[in-house]
PDB file of C-alpha atoms in Angstrom:
ATOM      1  CA  ALA A 555      -0.159  -0.051  -0.081  1.00  0.00           C
ATOM      2  CA  ASP A 556       1.491   3.231  -1.025  1.00  0.00           C
ATOM      3  CA  SER A 557      -0.995   5.439   0.670  1.00  0.00           C
ATOM      4  CA  LEU A 558      -2.949   5.582   3.802  1.00  0.00           C
ATOM      5  CA  PRO A 559      -5.989   3.184   3.714  1.00  0.00           C
ATOM      6  CA  GLU A 560      -8.979   5.104   3.026  1.00  0.00           C
ATOM      7  CA  GLN A 561     -10.454   3.943   6.480  1.00  0.00           C
ATOM      8  CA  ILE A 562      -7.741   6.031   8.386  1.00  0.00           C
ATOM      9  CA  HIS A 563      -8.220   9.770   8.985  1.00  0.00           C
ATOM     10  CA  CYS A 564      -5.136  12.013   9.645  1.00  0.00           C
ATOM     11  CA  ARG A 565      -6.700  14.965  11.512  1.00  0.00           C
ATOM     12  CA  TYR A 566      -3.187  16.598  10.578  1.00  0.00           C
ATOM     13  CA  GLU A 567      -2.333  18.585   7.262  1.00  0.00           C
ATOM     14  CA  LEU A 568       0.290  16.302   5.498  1.00  0.00           C
ATOM     15  CA  PRO A 569       2.396  17.752   2.896  1.00  0.00           C
ATOM     16  CA  SER A 570       0.672  17.970  -0.759  1.00  0.00           C
ATOM     17  CA  ASN A 571       1.403  15.775  -3.394  1.00  0.00           C
ATOM     18  CA  GLU A 572       3.218  18.193  -5.126  1.00  0.00           C
ATOM     19  CA  THR A 573       5.548  19.122  -2.043  1.00  0.00           C
ATOM     20  CA  MET A 574       5.823  15.771  -1.722  1.00  0.00           C
ATOM     21  CA  ASN A 575       7.011  15.133  -5.868  1.00  0.00           C
ATOM     22  CA  GLU A 576       9.525  17.109  -5.115  1.00  0.00           C
ATOM     23  CA  THR A 577      10.944  15.708  -2.148  1.00  0.00           C
ATOM     24  CA  ASN A 578      13.761  13.009  -2.426  1.00  0.00           C
ATOM     25  CA  LYS A 579      11.976   9.677  -2.293  1.00  0.00           C
ATOM     26  CA  ASN A 580      14.745   8.442   0.170  1.00  0.00           C
ATOM     27  CA  GLU A 581      14.841  11.495   2.385  1.00  0.00           C
ATOM     28  CA  LYS A 582      12.825  11.240   5.898  1.00  0.00           C
ATOM     29  CA  ILE A 583      10.392  13.713   6.673  1.00  0.00           C
ATOM     30  CA  GLN A 584      11.462  15.058   9.846  1.00  0.00           C
ATOM     31  CA  TYR A 585       9.319  16.633  12.517  1.00  0.00           C
ATOM     32  CA  PRO A 586      10.161  18.689  15.529  1.00  0.00           C
ATOM     33  CA  GLN A 587      10.701  16.962  18.870  1.00  0.00           C
ATOM     34  CA  ARG A 588      10.900  17.846  22.187  1.00  0.00           C
ATOM     35  CA  PRO A 589      12.807  17.014  25.039  1.00  0.00           C
ATOM     36  CA  PHE A 590      11.350  14.145  27.368  1.00  0.00           C
ATOM     37  CA  GLY A 591      12.708  13.415  31.006  1.00  0.00           C
ATOM     38  CA  THR A 592      12.176  10.132  32.543  1.00  0.00           C
ATOM     39  CA  ARG A 593      12.782   8.574  35.988  1.00  0.00           C
ATOM     40  CA  ASN A 594      15.960   7.164  35.340  1.00  0.00           C
ATOM     41  CA  ASN A 595      17.371  10.181  33.834  1.00  0.00           C
ATOM     42  CA  ARG A 596      17.238   8.733  30.098  1.00  0.00           C
ATOM     43  CA  LYS A 597      16.618  11.683  28.105  1.00  0.00           C
ATOM     44  CA  VAL A 598      14.316  11.195  25.262  1.00  0.00           C
ATOM     45  CA  LYS A 599      13.461  13.368  22.447  1.00  0.00           C
ATOM     46  CA  LEU A 600       9.862  12.644  20.789  1.00  0.00           C
ATOM     47  CA  PRO A 601       8.182  13.758  17.848  1.00  0.00           C
ATOM     48  CA  ILE A 602       5.522  16.621  18.337  1.00  0.00           C
ATOM     49  CA  LEU A 603       3.141  14.246  16.055  1.00  0.00           C
ATOM     50  CA  GLY A 604       2.378  10.843  16.884  1.00  0.00           C
ATOM     51  CA  PHE A 605      -0.189   8.247  15.468  1.00  0.00           C
ATOM     52  CA  PRO A 606      -3.370   8.375  16.142  1.00  0.00           C
ATOM     53  CA  SER A 607      -4.153   4.543  17.076  1.00  0.00           C
ATOM     54  CA  VAL A 608      -7.445   5.157  18.195  1.00  0.00           C
ATOM     55  CA  ALA A 609      -8.234   5.202  14.611  1.00  0.00           C
ATOM     56  CA  LEU A 610      -7.352   1.263  14.343  1.00  0.00           C
ATOM     57  CA  ALA A 611     -10.513   0.477  16.526  1.00  0.00           C
ATOM     58  CA  ARG A 612     -12.614   2.256  14.265  1.00  0.00           C
ATOM     59  CA  LEU A 613     -11.830   0.306  11.052  1.00  0.00           C
ATOM     60  CA  PRO A 614     -15.129  -1.318   9.764  1.00  0.00           C
ATOM     61  CA  PHE A 615     -14.047  -5.120  10.371  1.00  0.00           C
ATOM     62  CA  SER A 616     -12.711  -7.363  12.637  1.00  0.00           C
ATOM     63  CA  THR A 617     -10.722  -8.537   9.658  1.00  0.00           C
ATOM     64  CA  ASP A 618      -9.067  -5.311   9.251  1.00  0.00           C
ATOM     65  CA  GLN A 619      -5.393  -6.378  10.533  1.00  0.00           C
ATOM     66  CA  ALA A 620      -3.962  -5.938   6.965  1.00  0.00           C
ATOM     67  CA  THR A 621      -5.426  -2.051   6.907  1.00  0.00           C
ATOM     68  CA  ALA A 622      -3.885  -1.631  10.242  1.00  0.00           C
ATOM     69  CA  ASP A 623      -0.478  -3.187   9.286  1.00  0.00           C
ATOM     70  CA  ALA A 624      -0.364  -0.804   6.156  1.00  0.00           C
ATOM     71  CA  ALA A 625      -1.449   2.073   8.340  1.00  0.00           C
ATOM     72  CA  VAL A 626       1.781   1.484  10.678  1.00  0.00           C
ATOM     73  CA  ARG A 627       4.044   0.601   8.245  1.00  0.00           C
ATOM     74  CA  HIS A 628       2.861   3.981   6.039  1.00  0.00           C
ATOM     75  CA  ALA A 629       3.461   5.580   9.603  1.00  0.00           C
ATOM     76  CA  VAL A 630       6.735   4.700  10.559  1.00  0.00           C
ATOM     77  CA  GLU A 631       8.484   4.086   6.842  1.00  0.00           C
ATOM     78  CA  GLU A 632       6.864   6.755   5.136  1.00  0.00           C
ATOM     79  CA  LEU A 633       6.022   9.536   7.425  1.00  0.00           C
ATOM     80  CA  GLY A 634       8.597   8.998   9.996  1.00  0.00           C
ATOM     81  CA  LEU A 635       6.420   8.755  12.908  1.00  0.00           C
ATOM     82  CA  ARG A 636       7.858   7.441  16.193  1.00  0.00           C
ATOM     83  CA  TYR A 637       5.378   8.208  18.843  1.00  0.00           C
ATOM     84  CA  PHE A 638       2.135   5.535  19.296  1.00  0.00           C
ATOM     85  CA  ASP A 639       0.039   6.118  21.984  1.00  0.00           C
ATOM     86  CA  VAL A 640      -2.941   3.560  23.043  1.00  0.00           C
ATOM     87  CA  ALA A 641      -5.376   2.816  25.953  1.00  0.00           C
ATOM     88  CA  PRO A 642      -7.799   0.123  26.296  1.00  0.00           C
ATOM     89  CA  GLU A 643     -10.708   2.171  26.349  1.00  0.00           C
ATOM     90  CA  TYR A 644      -9.814   2.701  22.494  1.00  0.00           C
ATOM     91  CA  GLY A 645     -12.607   0.506  21.352  1.00  0.00           C
ATOM     92  CA  ASP A 646     -12.821  -2.056  24.077  1.00  0.00           C
ATOM     93  CA  GLY A 647      -8.997  -2.395  23.375  1.00  0.00           C
ATOM     94  CA  VAL A 648      -9.408  -3.105  19.311  1.00  0.00           C
ATOM     95  CA  ALA A 649      -6.458  -0.519  19.155  1.00  0.00           C
ATOM     96  CA  GLN A 650      -4.336  -2.247  21.250  1.00  0.00           C
ATOM     97  CA  GLU A 651      -4.916  -5.780  19.622  1.00  0.00           C
ATOM     98  CA  ARG A 652      -4.265  -4.331  15.977  1.00  0.00           C
ATOM     99  CA  LEU A 653      -1.388  -2.061  17.043  1.00  0.00           C
ATOM    100  CA  GLY A 654       0.758  -4.538  18.760  1.00  0.00           C
ATOM    101  CA  PRO A 655       1.095  -7.129  15.563  1.00  0.00           C
ATOM    102  CA  ALA A 656       1.258  -4.186  13.152  1.00  0.00           C
ATOM    103  CA  LEU A 657       3.826  -2.267  15.592  1.00  0.00           C
ATOM    104  CA  LYS A 658       6.472  -5.743  15.781  1.00  0.00           C
ATOM    105  CA  PRO A 659       8.521  -5.186  13.006  1.00  0.00           C
ATOM    106  CA  TYR A 660       9.300  -1.550  14.367  1.00  0.00           C
ATOM    107  CA  ARG A 661       9.016  -2.407  18.378  1.00  0.00           C
ATOM    108  CA  ASN A 662      12.650  -1.312  18.875  1.00  0.00           C
ATOM    109  CA  ASP A 663      12.535   1.972  16.871  1.00  0.00           C
ATOM    110  CA  VAL A 664       9.543   3.228  18.517  1.00  0.00           C
ATOM    111  CA  PHE A 665       8.404   5.420  21.263  1.00  0.00           C
ATOM    112  CA  LEU A 666       5.249   3.329  22.866  1.00  0.00           C
ATOM    113  CA  ALA A 667       3.016   4.702  25.468  1.00  0.00           C
ATOM    114  CA  ALA A 668      -0.013   3.442  27.049  1.00  0.00           C
ATOM    115  CA  LYS A 669      -2.895   4.847  29.211  1.00  0.00           C
ATOM    116  CA  THR A 670      -4.740   3.469  31.978  1.00  0.00           C
ATOM    117  CA  MET A 671      -8.286   4.797  33.275  1.00  0.00           C
ATOM    118  CA  TYR A 672      -7.817   2.916  37.036  1.00  0.00           C
ATOM    119  CA  ARG A 673      -6.092   5.085  39.711  1.00  0.00           C
ATOM    120  CA  ASP A 674      -5.681   2.135  42.252  1.00  0.00           C
ATOM    121  CA  ALA A 675      -2.680   0.652  42.262  1.00  0.00           C
ATOM    122  CA  SER A 676      -4.290  -3.122  41.428  1.00  0.00           C
ATOM    123  CA  GLY A 677      -6.485  -1.980  38.755  1.00  0.00           C
ATOM    124  CA  ALA A 678      -4.172  -0.157  37.008  1.00  0.00           C
ATOM    125  CA  LEU A 679      -1.162  -2.964  37.398  1.00  0.00           C
ATOM    126  CA  ALA A 680      -3.723  -5.231  36.059  1.00  0.00           C
ATOM    127  CA  ASP A 681      -4.480  -3.214  33.004  1.00  0.00           C
ATOM    128  CA  PHE A 682      -0.409  -2.666  32.611  1.00  0.00           C
ATOM    129  CA  GLU A 683      -0.307  -6.294  32.074  1.00  0.00           C
ATOM    130  CA  ASN A 684      -3.771  -6.286  29.670  1.00  0.00           C
ATOM    131  CA  SER A 685      -1.969  -3.971  27.429  1.00  0.00           C
ATOM    132  CA  LEU A 686       1.469  -5.661  27.537  1.00  0.00           C
ATOM    133  CA  ARG A 687      -0.399  -8.868  26.733  1.00  0.00           C
ATOM    134  CA  ALA A 688      -2.764  -7.140  23.751  1.00  0.00           C
ATOM    135  CA  LEU A 689       0.103  -5.065  22.340  1.00  0.00           C
ATOM    136  CA  GLN A 690       2.400  -8.159  22.099  1.00  0.00           C
ATOM    137  CA  THR A 691       5.258  -6.692  23.523  1.00  0.00           C
ATOM    138  CA  ASP A 692       7.270  -6.881  27.041  1.00  0.00           C
ATOM    139  CA  ARG A 693       7.911  -3.415  27.845  1.00  0.00           C
ATOM    140  CA  LEU A 694       5.927   0.318  27.425  1.00  0.00           C
ATOM    141  CA  ASP A 695       8.344   3.190  27.226  1.00  0.00           C
ATOM    142  CA  LEU A 696       5.320   5.134  29.248  1.00  0.00           C
ATOM    143  CA  TYR A 697       2.475   3.986  31.050  1.00  0.00           C
ATOM    144  CA  GLN A 698       0.197   7.234  32.441  1.00  0.00           C
TER     145      GLN A 698
END
């Protein structure tokens, strides 16, 4: 898939086709970044533009993993996105279940954040473990 599937709607204005044609095809789009501090003093810079994973939950068919894969591939390889944010509440977990397999080939090259709605430790821990399982990963870069 050379372009974003029709079912994925991006809220951000992307460069026009004319602008993209003028750009060297091998040149990656560079988005502005901002510093992000961590508790272990790891210095991370995150792009200001992230992937809207809630859109994966809104695909019309439960068999739309291929569309999710194409959208993530487009985001990483063509748009240069490196920040992915997801929550179990996005489509009752559907976004996580689609994002996980789609993100697998890029997992070491992206920053993955997940959210929880729980405000107590046991609920948040259970939600965290479910997110890891649904995302098919052994770690999150940010849990909020």
